[in-house]
Short mmCIF file of C-alpha atoms in Angstrom, two decimals:
data_model
loop_
_atom_site.label_atom_id
_atom_site.label_comp_id
_atom_site.label_asym_id
_atom_site.label_seq_id
_atom_site.Cartn_x
_atom_site.Cartn_y
_atom_site.Cartn_z
CA UNK Y 15 29.64 10.07 -8.64
CA UNK Y 16 29.73 13.00 -6.45
CA UNK Y 17 32.07 14.01 -3.79
CA UNK Y 18 31.91 12.90 -0.29
CA UNK Y 19 31.73 16.37 1.04
CA UNK Y 20 29.55 17.74 -1.26
CA UNK Y 21 27.04 14.67 -1.05
CA UNK Y 22 27.05 14.98 2.39
CA UNK Y 23 26.22 18.74 2.28
CA UNK Y 24 23.27 17.91 -0.38
CA UNK Y 25 22.08 15.39 1.93
CA UNK Y 26 21.78 17.77 4.77
CA UNK Y 27 18.06 18.97 3.90
CA UNK Y 28 15.25 16.59 2.01
CA UNK Y 29 15.19 19.42 -0.90
CA UNK Y 30 18.07 17.24 -3.07
CA UNK Y 31 15.95 14.13 -2.52
CA UNK Y 32 12.54 15.68 -3.32
CA UNK Y 33 14.35 17.41 -6.63
CA UNK Y 34 15.81 13.73 -7.71
CA UNK Y 35 12.32 12.47 -7.19
CA UNK Y 36 10.60 14.95 -9.10
CA UNK Y 37 13.38 15.05 -11.95
CA UNK Y 38 12.75 11.27 -12.52
CA UNK Y 39 8.97 11.48 -12.74
CA UNK Y 40 8.97 14.65 -15.06
CA UNK Y 41 11.67 12.88 -17.38
CA UNK Y 42 10.10 9.93 -17.11
CA UNK Y 43 6.32 11.88 -17.94
CA UNK Y 44 7.92 13.52 -21.10
CA UNK Y 45 9.91 10.40 -22.40
CA UNK Y 46 6.56 8.24 -22.25
CA UNK Y 47 4.97 11.03 -24.14
CA UNK Y 48 7.58 10.63 -26.78
CA UNK Y 49 7.49 6.97 -26.87
CA UNK Y 50 3.40 7.03 -27.43
CA UNK Y 51 2.53 5.44 -23.95
CA UNK Y 52 3.29 1.81 -24.54
CA UNK Y 53 0.72 -0.27 -22.39
CA UNK Y 54 3.43 -2.62 -20.97
CA UNK Y 55 5.54 0.36 -19.51
CA UNK Y 56 3.96 2.11 -16.71
CA UNK Y 57 4.75 5.81 -15.88
CA UNK Y 58 5.95 4.55 -12.49
CA UNK Y 59 8.20 1.76 -13.74
CA UNK Y 60 10.14 4.00 -15.82
CA UNK Y 61 10.49 7.04 -13.25
CA UNK Y 62 11.43 4.77 -10.71
CA UNK Y 63 14.16 2.97 -12.83
CA UNK Y 64 15.49 6.76 -13.82
CA UNK Y 65 15.34 7.32 -10.03
CA UNK Y 66 17.22 4.08 -8.95
CA UNK Y 67 19.95 5.51 -12.00
CA UNK Y 68 20.46 8.41 -10.25
CA UNK Y 69 20.89 7.14 -6.90
CA UNK Y 70 23.91 5.15 -8.03
CA UNK Y 71 25.20 7.67 -10.31
CA UNK Y 72 25.35 10.12 -7.21
CA UNK Y 73 26.38 7.65 -4.91
CA UNK Y 74 23.62 8.53 -2.67
CA UNK Y 75 22.90 5.46 -0.46
CA UNK Y 76 18.88 4.51 0.09
CA UNK Y 77 18.75 4.82 3.54
CA UNK Y 78 19.41 8.50 3.24
CA UNK Y 79 17.79 9.34 0.32
CA UNK Y 80 14.41 7.48 1.93
CA UNK Y 81 15.09 10.12 4.84
CA UNK Y 82 14.81 12.94 2.49
CA UNK Y 83 11.77 11.43 0.38
CA UNK Y 84 10.09 11.34 3.59
CA UNK Y 85 8.57 15.08 2.64
CA UNK Y 86 7.08 13.42 -0.12
CA UNK Y 87 5.82 10.35 1.31
CA UNK Y 88 4.22 11.90 4.00
CA UNK Y 89 1.53 13.22 1.60
CA UNK Y 90 0.45 9.42 1.04
CA UNK Y 91 -1.82 9.81 4.22
CA UNK Y 92 -3.93 12.78 2.61
CA UNK Y 93 -3.90 11.30 -0.67
CA UNK Y 94 -5.50 8.30 0.85
CA UNK Y 95 -8.20 10.15 2.23
CA UNK Y 96 -8.34 12.13 -0.84
CA UNK Y 97 -9.50 8.98 -2.79
CA UNK Y 98 -12.88 9.16 -0.60
CA UNK Y 99 -13.56 12.09 -3.37
CA UNK Y 100 -14.21 9.54 -6.74
CA UNK Y 101 -15.37 6.75 -4.22
CA UNK Y 102 -18.56 9.20 -3.41
CA UNK Y 103 -18.20 10.26 -7.24
CA UNK Y 104 -19.06 6.48 -7.83
CA UNK Y 105 -21.78 5.86 -5.19
CA UNK Y 106 -24.92 6.09 -8.01
CA UNK Y 107 -23.29 3.19 -9.96
CA UNK Y 108 -22.68 1.26 -6.68
CA UNK Y 109 -26.55 1.60 -6.29
CA UNK Y 110 -27.67 0.71 -9.98
CA UNK Y 111 -25.30 -2.93 -10.06
CA UNK Y 112 -25.44 -3.44 -6.20
CA UNK Y 113 -26.13 -7.10 -6.38
CA UNK Y 114 -24.02 -8.32 -8.83
CA UNK Y 115 -20.90 -6.09 -7.57
CA UNK Y 116 -21.98 -7.25 -3.55
CA UNK Y 117 -21.60 -11.00 -4.84
CA UNK Y 118 -18.68 -10.41 -7.21
CA UNK Y 119 -16.48 -8.09 -5.46
CA UNK Y 120 -15.78 -10.49 -2.19
CA UNK Y 121 -15.42 -13.58 -3.78
CA UNK Y 122 -12.91 -11.62 -6.45
CA UNK Y 123 -10.79 -9.65 -4.12
CA UNK Y 124 -10.64 -12.71 -1.77
CA UNK Y 125 -9.39 -15.26 -4.56
CA UNK Y 126 -6.83 -12.19 -6.05
CA UNK Y 127 -4.90 -13.04 -2.25
CA UNK Y 128 -5.68 -16.97 -1.89
CA UNK Y 129 -4.44 -17.69 -5.43
CA UNK Y 130 -1.13 -15.53 -5.12
CA UNK Y 131 -0.57 -16.82 -1.73
CA UNK Y 132 -1.20 -19.99 -2.16
CA UNK Y 133 1.50 -20.57 -5.05
CA UNK Y 134 3.94 -18.64 -3.53
CA UNK Y 135 3.50 -20.93 -0.15
CA UNK Y 136 3.76 -23.73 -1.93
CA UNK Y 137 6.96 -22.65 -3.56
CA UNK Y 138 8.47 -21.80 -0.20
CA UNK Y 139 8.26 -18.44 -0.06
CA UNK Y 140 8.92 -17.24 3.63
CA UNK Y 141 6.13 -15.72 5.95
CA UNK Y 142 7.34 -11.82 5.57
CA UNK Y 143 8.14 -12.42 1.90
CA UNK Y 144 4.12 -14.27 2.00
CA UNK Y 145 2.73 -10.97 4.09
CA UNK Y 146 4.79 -8.84 1.66
CA UNK Y 147 2.55 -10.05 -1.38
CA UNK Y 148 -0.82 -10.36 0.32
CA UNK Y 149 -2.10 -6.26 -0.50
CA UNK Y 150 -0.60 -7.05 -4.44
CA UNK Y 151 -4.19 -6.16 -5.80
CA UNK Y 152 -5.05 -3.01 -3.77
CA UNK Y 153 -3.84 0.46 -4.99
CA UNK Y 154 -0.97 1.67 -3.86
CA UNK Y 155 -1.67 3.83 -0.82
CA UNK Y 156 -4.25 1.42 0.69
CA UNK Y 157 -1.83 -1.42 0.24
CA UNK Y 158 1.18 0.32 1.79
CA UNK Y 159 -1.36 0.78 5.10
CA UNK Y 160 -1.99 -3.11 4.87
CA UNK Y 161 1.60 -4.05 4.69
CA UNK Y 162 2.13 -2.01 7.55
CA UNK Y 163 -0.21 -3.71 10.04
CA UNK Y 164 0.45 -7.42 9.07
CA UNK Y 165 4.03 -7.35 9.07
CA UNK Y 166 5.11 -7.16 5.42
CA UNK Y 167 7.94 -5.45 3.42
CA UNK Y 168 6.40 -1.74 1.77
CA UNK Y 169 9.10 -1.96 -0.94
CA UNK Y 170 8.44 -5.68 -2.16
CA UNK Y 171 4.92 -5.12 -1.83
CA UNK Y 172 5.02 -2.03 -4.27
CA UNK Y 173 7.43 -4.10 -6.54
CA UNK Y 174 4.73 -6.76 -6.57
CA UNK Y 175 1.92 -4.39 -7.44
CA UNK Y 176 3.37 -3.23 -10.48
CA UNK Y 177 4.10 -6.95 -11.83
CA UNK Y 178 0.57 -7.78 -10.81
CA UNK Y 179 -1.04 -4.24 -12.36
CA UNK Y 180 0.98 -5.03 -15.99
CA UNK Y 181 0.07 -8.89 -15.56
CA UNK Y 182 -3.50 -7.99 -15.11
CA UNK Y 183 -3.53 -5.64 -18.17
CA UNK Y 184 -2.14 -8.10 -20.26
CA UNK Y 185 -4.34 -11.09 -19.19
CA UNK Y 186 -7.53 -9.07 -19.11
CA UNK Y 187 -7.37 -7.90 -23.11
CA UNK Y 188 -6.39 -11.65 -23.58
CA UNK Y 189 -9.34 -13.30 -21.22
CA UNK Y 190 -11.64 -10.86 -22.67
CA UNK Y 191 -11.34 -12.02 -26.25
CA UNK Y 192 -10.91 -15.62 -25.55
CA UNK Y 193 -14.45 -15.48 -23.24
CA UNK Y 194 -16.34 -13.33 -25.84
CA UNK Y 195 -16.33 -10.23 -23.47
CA UNK Y 196 -17.08 -6.84 -25.09
CA UNK Y 197 -19.09 -5.36 -22.05
CA UNK Y 198 -16.90 -2.35 -21.14
CA UNK Y 199 -18.34 -2.35 -17.50
CA UNK Y 200 -16.97 -6.09 -16.89
CA UNK Y 201 -13.81 -5.72 -18.36
CA UNK Y 202 -13.38 -2.45 -16.54
CA UNK Y 203 -14.58 -3.81 -13.01
CA UNK Y 204 -12.10 -7.19 -13.86
CA UNK Y 205 -9.09 -4.11 -14.55
CA UNK Y 206 -9.74 -2.42 -11.38
CA UNK Y 207 -10.38 -5.25 -8.80
CA UNK Y 208 -7.07 -6.98 -10.28
CA UNK Y 209 -4.81 -4.18 -11.85
CA UNK Y 210 -5.64 -1.17 -9.09
CA UNK Y 211 -4.42 1.85 -10.72
CA UNK Y 212 -2.36 0.60 -13.40
CA UNK Y 213 -5.50 -1.18 -14.40
CA UNK Y 214 -7.42 1.59 -14.05
CA UNK Y 215 -5.29 3.67 -16.60
CA UNK Y 216 -5.73 1.11 -18.93
CA UNK Y 217 -9.11 0.90 -18.30
CA UNK Y 218 -9.72 4.71 -19.36
CA UNK Y 219 -8.09 4.46 -22.43
CA UNK Y 220 -10.43 1.59 -23.44
CA UNK Y 221 -13.28 4.17 -22.88
CA UNK Y 222 -15.23 6.39 -20.14
CA UNK Y 223 -17.32 3.43 -18.84
CA UNK Y 224 -14.76 0.73 -18.93
CA UNK Y 225 -12.57 3.99 -16.85
CA UNK Y 226 -15.54 4.42 -14.32
CA UNK Y 227 -15.94 0.65 -13.80
CA UNK Y 228 -12.32 0.17 -13.00
CA UNK Y 229 -12.20 3.33 -10.38
CA UNK Y 230 -15.29 1.70 -9.03
CA UNK Y 231 -13.26 -2.09 -8.77
CA UNK Y 232 -10.51 -0.37 -7.58
CA UNK Y 233 -11.94 1.64 -4.69
CA UNK Y 234 -13.93 -1.22 -3.71
CA UNK Y 235 -11.26 -4.04 -3.40
CA UNK Y 236 -9.14 -1.48 -1.63
CA UNK Y 237 -11.88 -0.83 0.70
CA UNK Y 238 -12.60 -4.05 1.05
CA UNK Y 239 -9.06 -5.84 1.50
CA UNK Y 240 -7.77 -2.71 3.79
CA UNK Y 241 -10.85 -3.69 6.51
CA UNK Y 242 -11.12 -7.35 6.42
CA UNK Y 243 -7.39 -8.98 5.63
CA UNK Y 244 -5.64 -7.24 8.36
CA UNK Y 245 -8.39 -9.20 10.62
CA UNK Y 246 -8.06 -12.25 8.88
CA UNK Y 247 -4.31 -12.29 8.93
CA UNK Y 248 -4.78 -12.10 12.86
CA UNK Y 249 -6.84 -15.04 12.98
CA UNK Y 250 -4.95 -17.11 10.63
CA UNK Y 251 -1.10 -16.35 11.28
CA UNK O 11 -6.81 29.58 -1.55
CA UNK O 12 -9.65 27.22 -1.75
CA UNK O 13 -6.96 24.29 -2.30
CA UNK O 14 -5.67 24.70 1.31
CA UNK O 15 -8.87 24.66 2.70
CA UNK O 16 -9.77 21.44 0.89
CA UNK O 17 -6.16 20.23 2.32
CA UNK O 18 -7.08 20.92 6.09
CA UNK O 19 -10.42 19.25 5.26
CA UNK O 20 -8.19 16.05 4.23
CA UNK O 21 -5.85 16.23 7.20
CA UNK O 22 -8.81 16.64 9.55
CA UNK O 23 -10.30 13.22 7.92
CA UNK O 24 -6.82 11.40 8.33
CA UNK O 25 -6.40 12.92 12.04
CA UNK O 26 -9.89 11.40 12.85
CA UNK O 27 -9.04 8.06 11.34
CA UNK O 28 -5.90 8.11 13.84
CA UNK O 29 -8.07 8.94 16.89
CA UNK O 30 -10.58 6.24 15.95
CA UNK O 31 -7.74 3.78 15.27
CA UNK O 32 -6.05 4.62 18.44
CA UNK O 33 -9.34 3.93 20.39
CA UNK O 34 -10.37 0.82 18.95
CA UNK O 35 -7.45 -0.83 17.71
CA UNK O 36 -8.82 -2.18 14.47
CA UNK O 37 -6.45 -3.10 12.25
CA UNK O 38 -6.81 -0.52 9.66
CA UNK O 39 -4.97 2.02 8.53
CA UNK O 40 -5.97 5.54 9.35
CA UNK O 41 -5.93 6.37 5.64
CA UNK O 42 -8.41 4.13 4.80
CA UNK O 43 -10.50 5.38 8.00
CA UNK O 44 -9.89 8.63 6.88
CA UNK O 45 -10.88 8.04 3.04
CA UNK O 46 -14.26 6.52 4.38
CA UNK O 47 -15.10 9.23 6.55
CA UNK O 48 -14.39 11.99 4.06
CA UNK O 49 -16.83 9.71 1.18
CA UNK O 50 -19.41 10.13 3.98
CA UNK O 51 -18.89 13.93 4.83
CA UNK O 52 -19.31 13.97 1.03
CA UNK O 53 -22.53 12.19 0.70
CA UNK O 54 -24.18 13.96 4.08
CA UNK O 55 -23.26 17.24 1.89
CA UNK O 56 -24.80 15.97 -0.93
CA UNK O 57 -21.74 17.34 -3.51
CA UNK O 58 -18.15 18.04 -3.27
CA UNK O 59 -17.01 21.38 -2.41
CA UNK O 60 -14.53 23.33 -4.61
CA UNK O 61 -12.11 23.33 -1.97
CA UNK O 62 -11.93 19.34 -1.27
CA UNK O 63 -11.42 18.95 -5.37
CA UNK O 64 -9.29 21.44 -5.49
CA UNK O 65 -7.09 19.66 -2.94
CA UNK O 66 -8.09 15.80 -3.54
CA UNK O 67 -7.41 16.15 -7.53
CA UNK O 68 -3.42 17.13 -7.38
CA UNK O 69 -3.25 14.94 -4.84
CA UNK O 70 -4.54 11.73 -6.81
CA UNK O 71 -2.73 13.03 -9.98
CA UNK O 72 0.83 12.78 -8.20
CA UNK O 73 0.14 9.46 -6.27
CA UNK O 74 2.43 7.67 -8.43
CA UNK O 75 5.20 9.99 -7.81
CA UNK O 76 4.67 9.69 -4.06
CA UNK O 77 4.81 6.04 -3.86
CA UNK O 78 8.46 6.52 -6.41
CA UNK O 79 10.77 6.41 -2.84
CA UNK O 80 8.87 3.26 -1.85
CA UNK O 81 9.14 1.29 -4.91
CA UNK O 82 12.82 2.11 -5.70
CA UNK O 83 13.37 0.27 -2.25
CA UNK O 84 12.76 -3.01 -4.06
CA UNK O 85 15.48 -2.52 -6.36
CA UNK O 86 18.02 -2.66 -3.30
CA UNK O 87 16.44 -5.75 -1.79
CA UNK O 88 17.58 -7.91 -4.90
CA UNK O 89 20.25 -9.95 -2.45
CA UNK O 90 17.98 -9.94 0.36
CA UNK O 91 15.39 -11.65 -1.61
CA UNK O 92 17.82 -14.40 -3.37
CA UNK O 93 16.57 -17.83 -3.71
CA UNK O 94 12.51 -16.32 -3.79
CA UNK O 95 12.71 -14.23 -6.92
CA UNK O 96 11.04 -17.43 -9.27
CA UNK O 97 8.24 -18.24 -5.96
CA UNK O 98 7.49 -14.22 -6.19
CA UNK O 99 7.11 -14.06 -9.97
CA UNK O 100 5.31 -17.13 -10.66
CA UNK O 101 3.00 -16.52 -7.42
CA UNK O 102 2.22 -12.90 -8.88
CA UNK O 103 1.60 -13.82 -12.65
CA UNK O 104 -0.39 -17.08 -12.10
CA UNK O 105 -2.03 -15.78 -9.12
CA UNK O 106 -3.37 -12.90 -11.19
CA UNK O 107 -4.37 -14.84 -14.46
CA UNK O 108 -6.48 -16.87 -11.90
CA UNK O 109 -8.12 -14.23 -10.39
CA UNK O 110 -8.47 -12.31 -13.76
CA UNK O 111 -10.63 -15.40 -15.03
CA UNK O 112 -12.60 -15.47 -12.19
CA UNK O 113 -13.46 -12.11 -11.97
CA UNK O 114 -14.56 -11.70 -15.57
CA UNK O 115 -16.28 -15.32 -15.42
CA UNK O 116 -18.22 -14.40 -12.27
CA UNK O 117 -19.39 -10.86 -13.20
CA UNK O 118 -20.16 -11.94 -16.75
CA UNK O 119 -22.52 -14.89 -15.17
CA UNK O 120 -23.98 -12.41 -12.25
CA UNK O 121 -24.86 -9.36 -14.64
CA UNK O 122 -26.47 -12.05 -17.00
CA UNK O 123 -28.57 -13.13 -14.09
CA UNK O 124 -29.55 -9.70 -12.79
CA UNK O 125 -30.95 -8.78 -15.94
CA UNK O 126 -32.91 -11.77 -16.63
CA UNK O 127 -34.07 -11.39 -12.78
#
């Protein structure tokens, strides 16, 4: 632990929080490269664990850290807008397969929410927890906006995203084998719709077609859910 | 520096999103509106200008790092959610299992029908 006076001095500007974040991220990246990038350990999980370790070691409390890290998180706004570029680049694929996608996407994206929330509700989760889990299959920057709209807790949502992403990667490969599906377009799309960015990274490891369809599934799920979930929430809750 | 130029375009799309949300009151985040505006603008332009790509690519590449401060929070909520962890984990894992099967089954059927028709 750092001394009280030193910690206060370092926390006076956001730079210490930013430096901690960058360090944890880069160290995690380097470690993963050494480990050969195991699919069950996404970079973000390791990076966050290192960051939590660093906060505990330095004795910096989470609220102070978060204030400093706002310097980074403010970039989530333009980063979400930036997702419009890959979305535009995927438009030709959407035109090619618009009919199956137009049917599959709304059903899949809706059922991803309904299954999880139904189970959570049956098991007695509180309304705030349920609202936090709702956007669990949507890519993080978009999902954070949704959680804010419907009164969920952003940190819990992000934790839920990680669990969902890792689970989706495992289940898609298991289910595809079980159902004899080898079409990379189907596997990729399922990874993107259910496993957001984590699933998409995995899909690019399978191949470029799977990757492109995962990006497509992720973008469409994010857009569909962001446009309709908060509205549906207002009507139901 | 083309990246600055592109970054300004991203910010303008985001600000336009803020204006739309403010005046219409629609429950959508300004980032998502900005994303759709950018996508629309690129479609009208008929391609991605180098400046926009120079700003958008690094931002997308560092998304994982940008959400780290938020993810960190979940580690400090462990006590707060005591008693709900089983419900949270089970609903996420079983929910995802069901939704993965739904997507695969549905898309497989639909693509077959589409090719047949």
